[in-house]
Coordinates of C-alpha atoms in Angstrom, one line a residue:
M188 CA 119.9 76.1 137.2
T189 CA 117.1 78.2 135.9
E190 CA 118.3 80.9 133.4
Q191 CA 116.8 84.2 135.0
S192 CA 114.2 85.9 133.2
T193 CA 114.9 89.5 131.7
V194 CA 113.3 92.5 130.3
H195 CA 114.1 90.9 126.7
S196 CA 113.2 86.9 127.7
V197 CA 109.6 88.1 128.9
T198 CA 109.0 90.9 125.9
Y199 CA 110.0 88.3 123.6
D200 CA 106.9 85.8 125.1
L201 CA 104.3 88.7 125.3
L202 CA 105.5 88.9 121.6
R203 CA 104.3 85.6 121.1
T204 CA 101.6 85.4 123.1
L205 CA 100.5 89.0 120.8
K206 CA 101.1 86.9 117.4
L207 CA 103.8 89.9 116.6
T208 CA 106.4 87.2 115.3
T209 CA 107.7 88.7 112.4
V210 CA 109.7 91.9 112.7
F211 CA 110.7 94.2 109.4
G212 CA 114.0 96.1 110.5
N213 CA 117.4 97.1 109.1
P214 CA 119.7 96.5 112.2
G215 CA 122.1 99.1 113.6
S216 CA 124.2 99.2 116.7
T217 CA 121.5 100.3 119.2
E218 CA 119.0 97.7 118.4
Q219 CA 121.1 94.3 119.1
T220 CA 120.5 93.8 122.6
F221 CA 116.9 93.5 121.1
L222 CA 117.7 91.4 118.7
Q223 CA 120.3 89.2 120.3
D224 CA 119.9 84.9 120.2
F225 CA 116.8 86.1 117.8
P226 CA 114.3 82.8 118.6
K227 CA 114.0 80.1 115.8
D228 CA 109.8 80.6 115.8
F229 CA 110.4 84.5 115.1
T230 CA 110.9 85.9 111.3
Y231 CA 112.9 88.7 111.0
V232 CA 112.5 90.3 107.7
L233 CA 115.4 92.4 106.4
G234 CA 115.2 95.6 104.3
L235 CA 118.4 97.8 103.1
Q236 CA 116.9 100.9 104.0
E237 CA 114.3 102.3 106.8
A238 CA 111.3 104.0 104.3
S239 CA 111.5 100.4 102.7
V240 CA 110.9 98.6 106.1
I241 CA 108.3 100.5 106.8
A242 CA 106.3 100.1 103.7
M243 CA 106.5 96.4 103.2
A244 CA 105.2 96.1 107.2
D245 CA 102.4 98.5 106.4
T246 CA 100.5 96.1 103.6
F247 CA 102.0 93.2 105.9
A248 CA 99.7 94.3 108.3
Q249 CA 97.1 95.6 105.9
V250 CA 96.6 91.9 104.5
T251 CA 97.3 89.8 107.5
G252 CA 94.8 92.5 109.7
R253 CA 96.7 92.6 112.6
P254 CA 99.2 94.6 113.7
A255 CA 103.1 94.6 112.6
L256 CA 106.0 94.8 114.4
V257 CA 109.1 97.1 112.9
N258 CA 112.8 97.7 114.6
L259 CA 114.4 100.6 113.1
H260 CA 117.6 102.2 113.9
S261 CA 117.7 105.3 116.6
S262 CA 117.3 108.7 115.4
A263 CA 118.9 108.8 111.8
G264 CA 117.3 105.5 111.0
V265 CA 114.2 106.7 112.3
G266 CA 114.5 109.8 110.2
N267 CA 114.7 107.9 107.1
A268 CA 111.8 105.7 107.7
V269 CA 109.3 109.1 108.5
G270 CA 108.6 108.9 104.5
N271 CA 106.6 106.2 104.5
L272 CA 105.5 106.9 108.0
V273 CA 103.5 109.1 106.5
A274 CA 101.8 106.6 104.5
A275 CA 101.0 104.0 107.3
Y276 CA 99.2 107.3 109.6
H277 CA 97.1 108.3 106.5
G278 CA 96.0 105.2 105.8
N279 CA 95.2 104.3 109.5
T280 CA 97.6 101.0 109.5
P281 CA 98.5 99.5 113.2
L282 CA 102.3 99.7 113.3
I283 CA 104.7 98.9 116.1
I284 CA 107.6 100.6 115.6
T285 CA 110.9 100.4 117.9
S286 CA 114.1 102.1 117.8
G287 CA 117.2 101.6 119.7
Q288 CA 118.3 104.5 122.3
Q289 CA 121.6 104.7 123.4
H290 CA 123.0 103.4 127.1
R291 CA 120.6 105.4 130.1
E292 CA 124.0 105.9 131.4
L293 CA 125.1 107.9 128.7
V294 CA 122.0 109.7 127.5
I295 CA 122.0 112.7 129.8
G296 CA 125.3 113.4 127.6
D297 CA 123.4 113.8 124.3
P298 CA 125.4 110.8 123.1
Y299 CA 126.3 109.9 119.5
L300 CA 123.5 107.5 118.0
G301 CA 121.2 108.8 121.2
N302 CA 117.5 110.0 120.2
R303 CA 117.5 113.1 120.9
E304 CA 114.2 114.4 122.3
A305 CA 113.1 110.6 121.3
T306 CA 109.2 110.7 121.9
E307 CA 109.4 113.8 119.5
L308 CA 110.7 112.6 116.3
P309 CA 108.4 110.9 114.8
K310 CA 105.5 113.1 115.4
P311 CA 103.0 114.1 114.0
W312 CA 102.8 111.0 112.5
V313 CA 102.2 108.4 115.1
K314 CA 99.3 107.9 117.1
W315 CA 101.8 107.6 120.7
S316 CA 104.9 108.2 121.3
Y317 CA 107.2 106.8 124.3
E318 CA 110.5 106.1 126.1
P319 CA 110.1 104.0 129.2
V320 CA 110.9 105.4 132.2
R321 CA 112.6 102.3 134.0
A322 CA 113.5 99.1 132.0
E323 CA 110.9 97.5 134.2
D324 CA 107.8 99.1 132.0
V325 CA 109.3 98.0 128.4
P326 CA 106.6 94.7 128.4
E327 CA 103.6 97.2 129.6
A328 CA 104.9 99.8 127.0
F329 CA 104.6 96.9 124.7
M330 CA 101.0 95.8 125.7
R331 CA 100.3 99.4 125.5
A332 CA 101.4 100.4 121.8
Y333 CA 99.7 97.3 120.9
A334 CA 96.0 98.9 122.1
M335 CA 97.0 101.9 120.8
A336 CA 98.1 100.5 117.0
L337 CA 95.0 99.0 116.9
Q338 CA 91.9 100.4 118.4
P339 CA 90.3 102.9 115.9
P340 CA 91.2 104.9 113.9
A341 CA 94.2 102.3 113.8
G342 CA 97.8 103.8 113.0
P343 CA 101.6 103.4 113.9
V344 CA 103.0 104.0 117.0
Y345 CA 106.3 104.3 118.0
M346 CA 108.8 103.3 121.0
S347 CA 112.4 104.3 121.7
I348 CA 114.0 101.8 124.2
P349 CA 117.3 102.4 125.5
M350 CA 119.9 99.3 124.6
D351 CA 120.8 98.3 127.9
D352 CA 117.1 97.8 129.1
W353 CA 116.8 94.3 127.7
N354 CA 119.5 92.7 129.6
H355 CA 117.9 94.0 132.7
P356 CA 116.4 91.0 134.9
L357 CA 112.7 90.9 135.2
A358 CA 110.4 88.6 137.1
G359 CA 107.5 88.5 134.1
F360 CA 104.5 90.1 132.9
D361 CA 100.9 88.8 133.7
R362 CA 98.7 91.7 132.2
V363 CA 97.8 90.6 129.1
R364 CA 94.7 92.4 128.0
T365 CA 92.4 91.8 124.8
L366 CA 90.3 94.8 123.1
S367 CA 88.2 95.9 120.6
D368 CA 89.1 97.4 117.8
R369 CA 85.5 98.3 116.2
V370 CA 83.1 101.2 117.3
A371 CA 79.3 101.5 116.3
P372 CA 77.8 104.3 114.8
D373 CA 75.1 106.2 117.0
T374 CA 71.8 104.0 115.8
A375 CA 69.4 107.4 116.2
R376 CA 72.2 109.9 114.3
L377 CA 72.6 106.9 111.8
R378 CA 68.6 106.7 111.4
A379 CA 68.5 110.3 110.6
F380 CA 71.0 109.9 107.9
A381 CA 69.2 106.7 106.5
E382 CA 65.8 108.9 106.7
R383 CA 67.7 111.8 104.4
V384 CA 69.1 109.0 102.2
S385 CA 65.7 107.4 101.7
A386 CA 64.4 110.5 100.8
S387 CA 67.3 111.9 98.4
R388 CA 66.1 112.1 94.6
S389 CA 69.8 111.4 93.0
P390 CA 71.9 110.2 95.8
A391 CA 75.7 109.4 95.2
L392 CA 77.7 106.8 96.9
V393 CA 81.9 108.0 97.5
F394 CA 83.1 104.8 99.2
G395 CA 86.8 105.6 100.7
P396 CA 89.3 102.8 101.7
E397 CA 88.4 102.6 105.3
V398 CA 85.1 100.5 103.8
D399 CA 87.7 97.9 102.6
R400 CA 89.5 98.1 105.6
A401 CA 86.5 97.3 107.5
G402 CA 85.6 94.3 105.6
G403 CA 82.6 96.1 103.8
W404 CA 82.6 95.1 100.5
D405 CA 79.8 93.0 99.8
Q406 CA 77.9 95.5 101.7
A407 CA 78.7 98.3 100.3
V408 CA 77.9 96.7 96.7
A409 CA 74.7 95.9 98.6
L410 CA 73.9 99.6 99.7
A411 CA 74.6 101.0 96.5
E412 CA 72.4 98.3 94.6
K413 CA 69.1 98.8 97.0
L414 CA 69.5 102.5 96.6
R415 CA 70.2 102.4 93.0
A416 CA 72.4 105.2 93.8
V417 CA 75.9 106.1 91.9
V418 CA 79.3 105.2 93.5
Y419 CA 82.0 107.3 92.7
G420 CA 85.7 106.3 94.1
S421 CA 86.9 109.0 96.5
P422 CA 89.6 111.4 95.5
L423 CA 93.3 109.4 95.6
L424 CA 92.2 106.5 97.2
D425 CA 95.3 104.1 98.6
R426 CA 92.4 101.2 98.9
A427 CA 89.5 100.5 96.6
S428 CA 86.1 99.7 98.3
F429 CA 83.3 99.0 95.3
P430 CA 84.0 96.6 92.0
E431 CA 85.1 99.1 89.2
D432 CA 83.4 96.8 86.3
H433 CA 80.2 97.4 88.0
A434 CA 77.0 99.3 86.2
L435 CA 76.8 101.7 89.2
F436 CA 80.7 102.4 89.3
G437 CA 80.9 106.1 88.1
G438 CA 84.3 106.5 88.0
P439 CA 86.7 108.3 90.1
L440 CA 85.9 111.9 91.7
G441 CA 88.7 113.3 90.3
M442 CA 91.3 115.0 92.8
S443 CA 90.7 119.2 92.8
V444 CA 87.9 120.9 94.6
K445 CA 86.8 122.4 90.9
S446 CA 86.6 118.3 89.2
V447 CA 85.0 117.2 92.8
G448 CA 82.5 119.8 92.7
D449 CA 81.9 119.4 89.0
R450 CA 81.5 115.7 89.5
L451 CA 78.6 116.0 91.9
R452 CA 76.8 118.4 90.1
G453 CA 73.1 117.3 90.0
H454 CA 73.2 114.7 92.9
D455 CA 71.1 116.7 96.0
L456 CA 72.7 114.2 98.4
V457 CA 76.2 113.0 98.0
V458 CA 76.9 110.1 101.1
V459 CA 80.8 109.7 102.0
I460 CA 81.2 106.6 103.7
G461 CA 85.0 105.7 105.0
A462 CA 87.0 108.8 103.2
E463 CA 88.3 112.1 103.7
V464 CA 86.1 115.0 102.3
F465 CA 88.3 115.2 100.4
R466 CA 92.0 114.5 99.4
Y467 CA 92.3 117.6 97.1
Y468 CA 95.4 118.3 94.8
P469 CA 96.2 120.3 93.3
Y470 CA 94.4 123.5 94.3
V471 CA 92.2 124.5 91.3
P472 CA 89.6 126.6 92.7
G473 CA 85.6 125.8 92.3
E474 CA 82.8 125.1 94.5
Y475 CA 83.2 122.3 97.4
L476 CA 79.6 121.4 96.7
P477 CA 77.1 122.4 94.1
E478 CA 74.1 124.0 95.2
G479 CA 71.6 122.4 96.3
T480 CA 74.1 119.4 97.6
E481 CA 74.2 118.5 100.6
L482 CA 76.7 115.5 102.2
L483 CA 76.8 112.8 104.7
Q484 CA 79.8 111.7 106.2
I485 CA 80.7 108.1 108.1
T486 CA 84.0 107.8 108.8
G487 CA 86.1 105.9 111.8
S488 CA 88.5 108.9 112.4
P489 CA 87.6 112.0 114.4
D490 CA 90.5 114.0 112.9
V491 CA 89.3 113.2 109.5
A492 CA 85.4 114.1 110.6
A493 CA 86.5 117.3 112.0
A494 CA 88.8 118.4 108.9
A495 CA 85.6 118.3 106.8
R496 CA 85.3 121.2 105.0
M497 CA 81.3 120.6 104.6
G498 CA 78.5 118.2 105.5
D499 CA 77.2 116.6 108.6
S500 CA 79.5 113.6 110.1
L501 CA 79.1 110.3 112.3
L502 CA 82.1 108.7 113.9
G503 CA 81.6 104.8 113.7
D504 CA 83.1 101.9 112.1
P505 CA 82.0 101.7 108.1
G506 CA 81.5 98.6 107.8
L507 CA 79.8 98.4 110.8
A508 CA 77.6 101.6 109.5
I509 CA 76.6 100.1 106.2
E510 CA 75.7 97.1 107.4
L511 CA 73.0 98.8 109.6
L512 CA 72.5 101.4 106.5
L513 CA 71.5 98.4 104.8
D514 CA 68.3 97.3 107.1
M515 CA 67.5 101.6 107.3
V516 CA 67.1 102.5 104.2
A517 CA 64.0 102.3 101.6
E518 CA 64.6 100.7 98.6
G519 CA 65.4 103.3 95.7
S520 CA 63.6 101.0 93.0
A521 CA 61.7 104.5 91.7
R522 CA 64.9 106.2 90.9
T523 CA 66.3 106.2 87.6
A524 CA 69.2 103.7 87.0
P525 CA 72.5 105.7 86.6
Q526 CA 74.0 105.5 83.3
P527 CA 77.0 103.1 83.4
M528 CA 80.4 104.6 83.3
P529 CA 82.2 105.3 79.9
R530 CA 84.9 103.1 79.1
P531 CA 86.2 104.6 75.9
R532 CA 89.1 102.0 75.7
A533 CA 90.7 103.3 72.5
L534 CA 93.5 101.8 71.2
P535 CA 95.5 102.7 68.1
K536 CA 95.1 100.1 65.2
E537 CA 99.0 100.2 64.7
P538 CA 100.9 99.5 67.8
N539 CA 103.0 102.3 69.0
S540 CA 106.5 102.5 70.0
P541 CA 107.0 103.5 72.9
L542 CA 104.2 101.6 73.6
T543 CA 101.7 103.7 75.6
P544 CA 100.3 103.1 79.0
A545 CA 97.0 102.4 77.8
E546 CA 98.5 99.8 75.8
V547 CA 100.6 98.6 78.4
Y548 CA 97.3 98.1 80.7
A549 CA 95.4 96.9 78.0
A550 CA 98.2 94.0 77.4
L551 CA 98.2 93.4 80.9
S552 CA 93.9 93.2 81.3
R553 CA 94.3 90.2 78.5
V554 CA 96.5 87.8 81.0
R555 CA 96.4 89.0 84.2
P556 CA 94.7 86.0 86.8
P557 CA 91.3 87.2 88.1
D558 CA 92.3 86.9 91.1
T559 CA 95.6 89.3 90.7
V560 CA 96.6 91.9 93.3
F561 CA 97.9 95.4 92.0
V562 CA 100.1 97.7 94.1
N563 CA 100.3 101.0 92.0
E564 CA 103.1 103.5 92.0
S565 CA 102.8 104.9 88.5
T566 CA 101.2 108.1 89.6
S567 CA 101.0 109.6 86.1
T568 CA 98.7 106.6 84.8
M569 CA 96.0 105.7 87.7
A570 CA 93.6 106.8 85.0
E571 CA 94.7 104.4 82.6
Q572 CA 94.8 101.5 85.4
I573 CA 90.9 101.9 86.2
E574 CA 90.1 102.1 82.6
W575 CA 92.2 98.7 81.5
L576 CA 92.5 96.9 84.5
P577 CA 89.5 97.6 87.0
T578 CA 89.6 96.6 90.7
T579 CA 87.0 93.8 90.7
R580 CA 87.6 92.3 94.5
S581 CA 88.2 92.8 98.0
Q582 CA 91.8 93.8 98.8
S583 CA 93.2 93.5 95.7
F584 CA 94.5 97.6 95.0
F585 CA 96.5 98.9 96.8
A586 CA 98.8 102.9 96.4
T587 CA 100.3 104.9 98.7
A588 CA 97.9 106.9 101.2
S589 CA 100.5 109.9 101.6
G590 CA 100.9 111.0 98.4
G591 CA 105.1 110.8 98.4
I592 CA 106.7 108.1 96.5
G593 CA 109.3 105.6 97.2
W594 CA 106.1 103.2 98.9
G595 CA 104.9 101.2 95.8
T596 CA 108.1 98.6 95.4
P597 CA 108.5 97.7 99.2
A598 CA 104.8 97.6 99.7
A599 CA 104.5 94.7 96.7
V600 CA 106.9 92.7 99.0
G601 CA 104.4 93.4 102.1
V602 CA 101.5 92.2 100.1
A603 CA 103.2 88.9 99.4
L604 CA 104.6 88.5 102.6
G605 CA 101.3 88.9 104.2
D606 CA 99.9 86.4 101.7
R607 CA 102.4 84.0 102.4
E608 CA 101.8 84.4 106.1
R609 CA 98.3 83.8 105.9
G610 CA 98.5 80.7 103.6
V611 CA 96.8 82.8 100.3
Q612 CA 98.3 82.4 96.7
R613 CA 97.5 84.6 94.6
P614 CA 99.8 87.3 92.0
V615 CA 101.2 90.1 93.0
V616 CA 101.8 92.7 90.9
G617 CA 103.7 95.9 91.3
L618 CA 103.2 99.0 88.4
I619 CA 105.8 101.4 89.4
G620 CA 107.3 104.0 87.4
D621 CA 110.6 104.2 86.5
G622 CA 111.0 107.5 89.0
S623 CA 109.1 106.4 91.7
L624 CA 111.5 102.6 91.4
Q625 CA 114.4 104.9 92.2
Y626 CA 113.3 106.0 96.0
S627 CA 113.3 102.3 97.1
V628 CA 114.8 100.0 94.5
Q629 CA 116.6 98.2 97.4
A630 CA 113.2 96.6 97.9
L631 CA 113.9 94.3 95.1
Y632 CA 117.0 92.7 97.1
T633 CA 114.3 91.5 100.3
A634 CA 112.0 90.2 97.3
A635 CA 114.8 88.0 96.0
Q636 CA 115.9 86.8 99.5
H637 CA 112.4 85.6 100.3
N638 CA 111.7 83.9 97.1
L639 CA 108.9 85.9 96.1
R640 CA 106.5 85.7 93.1
V641 CA 106.6 89.5 92.6
V642 CA 106.0 90.5 89.6
Y643 CA 107.4 94.3 88.7
V644 CA 105.7 96.2 85.7
V645 CA 108.5 99.4 85.6
M646 CA 107.2 101.6 83.0
R647 CA 110.4 103.3 81.7
N648 CA 109.5 107.2 80.1
H649 CA 112.5 108.6 81.2
E650 CA 111.1 111.2 83.3
Y651 CA 108.9 112.3 86.3
S652 CA 106.0 112.4 84.2
I653 CA 103.6 113.7 87.4
L654 CA 105.6 116.6 88.1
K655 CA 105.5 117.5 84.5
S656 CA 101.7 117.4 84.4
F657 CA 101.9 119.5 87.4
A658 CA 104.1 122.0 86.0
V659 CA 101.6 122.7 83.0
L660 CA 98.8 123.1 85.4
E661 CA 100.5 125.3 87.7
E662 CA 102.1 127.1 85.0
T663 CA 105.8 126.8 86.1
P664 CA 107.9 126.4 82.8
G665 CA 111.6 125.7 83.3
V666 CA 111.8 123.5 86.7
P667 CA 115.0 121.6 86.6
G668 CA 115.5 117.7 87.3
L669 CA 112.5 116.3 85.8
D670 CA 114.3 113.7 83.4
L671 CA 115.9 110.7 84.0
P672 CA 117.9 109.4 81.5
G673 CA 120.4 106.4 82.0
I674 CA 119.1 104.0 84.1
D675 CA 119.7 100.4 83.4
I676 CA 116.8 99.3 85.4
A677 CA 117.2 95.6 84.7
S678 CA 121.0 95.7 85.3
V679 CA 120.4 97.0 88.9
A680 CA 117.1 94.5 89.8
R681 CA 119.4 91.7 88.5
G682 CA 122.2 93.1 90.9
F683 CA 119.5 92.8 93.9
G684 CA 118.7 89.3 92.6
C685 CA 115.7 89.2 90.7
R686 CA 114.7 88.2 87.1
A687 CA 114.7 91.1 84.5
V688 CA 113.8 91.7 81.1
E689 CA 113.5 94.5 79.0
V690 CA 110.3 94.6 76.5
K691 CA 109.3 96.9 73.7
T692 CA 106.2 95.5 72.2
T693 CA 102.5 94.0 73.7
E694 CA 103.3 90.4 72.4
D695 CA 106.8 90.4 74.2
L696 CA 105.0 91.9 77.6
E697 CA 102.4 89.4 77.4
R698 CA 104.8 86.4 77.1
E699 CA 107.2 87.5 79.5
F700 CA 104.6 88.4 82.0
M701 CA 102.9 84.9 81.9
T702 CA 106.4 83.3 82.1
A703 CA 106.6 85.6 85.0
L704 CA 103.9 84.5 87.1
T705 CA 105.6 80.8 87.5
A706 CA 109.1 82.3 88.0
D707 CA 111.3 80.8 91.1
A708 CA 112.3 85.0 91.6
P709 CA 110.7 87.9 91.7
T710 CA 110.9 89.5 88.0
V711 CA 111.2 93.2 87.0
I712 CA 109.5 93.9 83.3
V713 CA 111.1 97.1 82.1
V714 CA 109.0 98.6 79.3
E715 CA 109.4 101.4 77.2
T716 CA 106.6 103.8 77.3
Q717 CA 105.8 107.1 76.1
P718 CA 105.4 110.0 78.6
Q719 CA 101.9 110.3 79.6
K720 CA 99.8 113.6 80.9
A721 CA 98.2 112.8 83.7
S722 CA 94.7 113.1 84.8
L723 CA 94.7 116.2 87.1

């Protein structure tokens, strides 16, 4: 006798076809009908808190280049996840997020564990939010969710699915579709941009995260070299798109209106590709653009283009746009080559105790393998990372796109799982502040359960250094809650199944880092460091 086909079996067949066979989740009672009889050819990645689940799926999708499937608990679980959902939205990460909804029979009575106003809860941080009208619509809703998540600008989508839908009889679903995930720019407008670039006396290029996401790293280098133009990193970037040790790299633009405007002084044209114009924080007044400077922007996002405070925009895939620009722009050999970014790299003659962040990064620079990927959530030390651990390869730097913390620890797990999925072996290092770690420390459990060789370097300065820096800038003395005494990070890490050590010297750090690269479990290296005033 043939087993009756259901929404559950039909949907899982569709998920196989779409190669969505890894499910990131934290199960709740309203999700168990979806997870029942979980197939052996699927992988379930358990996160102990929903925000961590989202961040793991975020970088897994970024690394594999495919949408990732997330299953959250209804209502409260979705609420827990929203903090890192903001990062996935700003980072254009294709996530298909589902949550359970109460039984259809109960929904009208606003039941316990129901998704109240289900489609409104995750907004505005999803591209599409839907609850199927009929159980029969569930597979087609997944097909649409897949298309919405992947089509540019990519991003997360959400579905609330009543728990009784999964056992509803359904004959099948045969409307599987393929779709494009790249949009070419208007060539006539791009050619006009190219003419302005070619005529520029002193152009500056700003490459943002969209370039690396589009696979445009090598083309970005070729364009900069052909134009003989200085390249700046976009403010508050979550993916690096240009080698930070290149002679044309001029460093990051800065974060405030004033610092960006000051940095662009002397350029008659700024070409921003794959980035917002600009991510600003904090507010320090100044010129948005220096007098006599014009700006061009190329982005795949209509929202990013519309939000720009200045300049002329062009919509299109940044990777394709750069490829086309390479043939359109004139050689810049007549331009004076930009001066390389100064790298002071000053270290004390005698080591400090506790160490400074610069000493920590300098030690890591001596022992890191060339193919190391860094996930950074030490927000007060980003300038030191660029100085000592410059990003030199595509897909080798990740940071949150939202500005919230609690993303980095689980994001390192997602990178390692994504590498495993695609058969790539490279060291994954999480550079985490002691304050940041506490937001999502439970992600260490997932790293241990999956035997991931992630190395976490936790800089313990016993405070929220970034917030103290903002307090100085914003002239707000006496802010409470900025000190973090009494946290035994190593013991907590061991409790989650990780190997954990505490170090005080660069020699110990280098030794423990090398040991961690070949350990059979994730390692948490706790380094006592001095508080660091952030470069704002």
